[in-house]
Backbone as JSON, one array per atom type, in Angstrom:
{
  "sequence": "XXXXXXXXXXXXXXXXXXXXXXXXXXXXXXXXXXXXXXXXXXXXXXXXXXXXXXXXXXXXXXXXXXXXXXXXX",
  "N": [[0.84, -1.17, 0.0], [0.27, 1.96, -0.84], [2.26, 4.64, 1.17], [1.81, 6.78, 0.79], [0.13, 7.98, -0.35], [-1.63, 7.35, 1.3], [-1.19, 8.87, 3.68], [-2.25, 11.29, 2.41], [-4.89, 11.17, 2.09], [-5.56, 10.7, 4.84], [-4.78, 13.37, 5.78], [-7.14, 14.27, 4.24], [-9.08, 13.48, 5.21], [-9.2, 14.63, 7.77], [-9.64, 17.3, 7.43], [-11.67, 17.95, 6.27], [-13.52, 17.07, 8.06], [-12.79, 18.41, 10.34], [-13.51, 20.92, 9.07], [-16.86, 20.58, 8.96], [-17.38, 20.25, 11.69], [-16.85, 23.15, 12.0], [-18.94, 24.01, 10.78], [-20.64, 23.34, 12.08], [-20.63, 24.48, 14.49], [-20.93, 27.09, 13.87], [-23.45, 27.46, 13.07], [-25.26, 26.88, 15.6], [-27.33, 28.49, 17.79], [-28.32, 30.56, 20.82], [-31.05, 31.82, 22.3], [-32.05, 33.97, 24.49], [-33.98, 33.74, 27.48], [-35.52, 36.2, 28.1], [-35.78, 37.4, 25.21], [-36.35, 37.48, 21.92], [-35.57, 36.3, 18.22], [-34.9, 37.46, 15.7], [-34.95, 36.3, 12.16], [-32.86, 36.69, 9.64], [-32.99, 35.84, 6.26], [-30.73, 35.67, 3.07], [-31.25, 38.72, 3.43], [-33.28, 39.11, 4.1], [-37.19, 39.21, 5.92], [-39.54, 36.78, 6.86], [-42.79, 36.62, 7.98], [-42.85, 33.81, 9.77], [-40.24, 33.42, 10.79], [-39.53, 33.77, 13.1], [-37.59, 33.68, 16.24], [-38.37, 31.95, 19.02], [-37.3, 31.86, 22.67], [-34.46, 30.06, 23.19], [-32.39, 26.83, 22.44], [-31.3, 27.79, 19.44], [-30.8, 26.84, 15.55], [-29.28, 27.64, 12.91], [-29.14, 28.49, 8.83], [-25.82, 28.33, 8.01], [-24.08, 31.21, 6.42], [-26.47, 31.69, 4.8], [-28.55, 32.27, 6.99], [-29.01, 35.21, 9.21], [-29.04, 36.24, 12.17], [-30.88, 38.24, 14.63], [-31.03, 39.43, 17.71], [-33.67, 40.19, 19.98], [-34.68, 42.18, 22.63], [-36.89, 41.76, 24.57], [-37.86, 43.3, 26.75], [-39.11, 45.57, 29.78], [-38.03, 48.86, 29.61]],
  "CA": [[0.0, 0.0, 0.0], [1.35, 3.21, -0.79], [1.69, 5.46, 2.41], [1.92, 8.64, 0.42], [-1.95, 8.21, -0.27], [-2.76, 7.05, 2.84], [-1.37, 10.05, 3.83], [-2.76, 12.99, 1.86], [-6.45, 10.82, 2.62], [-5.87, 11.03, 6.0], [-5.5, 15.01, 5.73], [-8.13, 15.22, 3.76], [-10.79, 13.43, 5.88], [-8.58, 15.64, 8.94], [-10.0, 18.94, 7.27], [-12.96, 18.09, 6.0], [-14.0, 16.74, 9.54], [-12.42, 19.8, 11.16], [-14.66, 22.14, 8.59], [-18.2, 19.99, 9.35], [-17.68, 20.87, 12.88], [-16.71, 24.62, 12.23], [-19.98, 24.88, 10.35], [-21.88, 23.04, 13.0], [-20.33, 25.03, 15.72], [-21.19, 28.74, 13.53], [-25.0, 27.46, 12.94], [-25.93, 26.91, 16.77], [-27.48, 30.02, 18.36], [-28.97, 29.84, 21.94], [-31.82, 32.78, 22.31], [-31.82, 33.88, 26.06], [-35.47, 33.48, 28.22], [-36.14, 37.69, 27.58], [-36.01, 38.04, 24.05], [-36.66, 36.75, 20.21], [-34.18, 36.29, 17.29], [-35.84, 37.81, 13.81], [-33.9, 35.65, 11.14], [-33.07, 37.53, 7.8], [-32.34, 35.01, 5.07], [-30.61, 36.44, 2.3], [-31.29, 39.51, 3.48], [-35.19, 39.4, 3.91], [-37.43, 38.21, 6.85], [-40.65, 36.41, 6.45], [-43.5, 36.19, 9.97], [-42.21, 32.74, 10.52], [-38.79, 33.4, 10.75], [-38.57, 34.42, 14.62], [-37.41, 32.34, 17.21], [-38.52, 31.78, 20.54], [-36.37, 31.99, 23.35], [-33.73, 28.57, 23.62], [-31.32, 26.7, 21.21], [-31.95, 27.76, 17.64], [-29.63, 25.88, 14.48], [-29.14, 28.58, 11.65], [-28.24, 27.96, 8.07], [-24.78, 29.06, 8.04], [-23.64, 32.12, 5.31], [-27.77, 31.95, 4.57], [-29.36, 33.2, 7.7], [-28.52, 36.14, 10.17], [-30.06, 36.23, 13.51], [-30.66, 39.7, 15.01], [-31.7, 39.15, 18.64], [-34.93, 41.64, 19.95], [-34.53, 42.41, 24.22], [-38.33, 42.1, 24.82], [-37.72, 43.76, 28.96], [-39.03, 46.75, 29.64], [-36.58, 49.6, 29.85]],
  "C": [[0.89, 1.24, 0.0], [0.69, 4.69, 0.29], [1.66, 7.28, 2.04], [0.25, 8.72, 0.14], [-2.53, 8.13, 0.29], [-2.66, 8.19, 3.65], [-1.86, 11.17, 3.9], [-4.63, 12.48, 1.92], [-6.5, 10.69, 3.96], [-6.08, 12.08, 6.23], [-6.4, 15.52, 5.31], [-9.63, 15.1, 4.59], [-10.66, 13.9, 7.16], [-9.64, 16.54, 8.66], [-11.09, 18.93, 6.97], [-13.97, 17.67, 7.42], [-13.9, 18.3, 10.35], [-13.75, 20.99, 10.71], [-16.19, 21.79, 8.99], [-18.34, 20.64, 11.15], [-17.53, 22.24, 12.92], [-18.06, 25.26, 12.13], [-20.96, 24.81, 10.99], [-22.53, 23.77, 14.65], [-21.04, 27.03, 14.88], [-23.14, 28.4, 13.4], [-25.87, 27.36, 14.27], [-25.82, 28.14, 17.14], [-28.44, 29.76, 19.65], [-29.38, 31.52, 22.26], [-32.29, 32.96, 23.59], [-33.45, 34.0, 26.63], [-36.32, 35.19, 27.52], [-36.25, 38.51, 26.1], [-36.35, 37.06, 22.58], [-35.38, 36.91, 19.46], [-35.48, 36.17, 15.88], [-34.7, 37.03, 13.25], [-33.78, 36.29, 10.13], [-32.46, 36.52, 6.84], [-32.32, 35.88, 4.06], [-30.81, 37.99, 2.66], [-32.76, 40.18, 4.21], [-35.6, 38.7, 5.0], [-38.65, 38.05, 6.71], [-41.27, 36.32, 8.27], [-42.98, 34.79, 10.4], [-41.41, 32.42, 10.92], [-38.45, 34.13, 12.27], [-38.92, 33.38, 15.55], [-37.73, 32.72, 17.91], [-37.67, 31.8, 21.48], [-35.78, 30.02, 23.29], [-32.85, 28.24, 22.6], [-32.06, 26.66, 20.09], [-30.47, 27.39, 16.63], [-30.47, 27.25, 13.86], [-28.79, 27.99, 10.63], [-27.13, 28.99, 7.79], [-24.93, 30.17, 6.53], [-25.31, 32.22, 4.52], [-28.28, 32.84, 5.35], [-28.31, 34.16, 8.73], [-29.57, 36.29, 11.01], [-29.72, 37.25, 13.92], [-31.65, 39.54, 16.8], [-32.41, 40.55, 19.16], [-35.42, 40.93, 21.13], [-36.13, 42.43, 23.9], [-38.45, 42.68, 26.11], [-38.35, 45.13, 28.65], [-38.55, 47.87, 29.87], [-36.97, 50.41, 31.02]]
}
């Protein structure tokens, strides 16, 4: 078996492992008891697109979560 391939397929299923968790670790968002999280996909936000308070999953480089303090000042 040639260890130069076993090699450069070990780095590759290294980095590609490494990146699955980067993207899994940037898509968890945890929305605190006093407020909401409006989502903007692409840019835009539709009425169904706000979270409740607790752990919310995002789609990475898709959505942006903008969290909204509901307390009263």
């Amino acid at each position: 078996m040639d260890t130069t391939g076993t090699s450069v397929l070990l780095i590759v299923v290294i980095v590609v492992a490494f990146l699955l968790i980067a993207v899994a670790a940037l898509s968890v968002r945890i929305v605190p008891q006093w407020g909401q999280m409006v989502v903007y996909r692409w840019g835009r936000t539709n009425k169904g697109l706000v979270r409740e308070p607790g752990l919310r999953f995002l789609v990475p480089m898709a959505d942006k979560g903008v969290l909204v303090d509901l307390r009263e000042q």
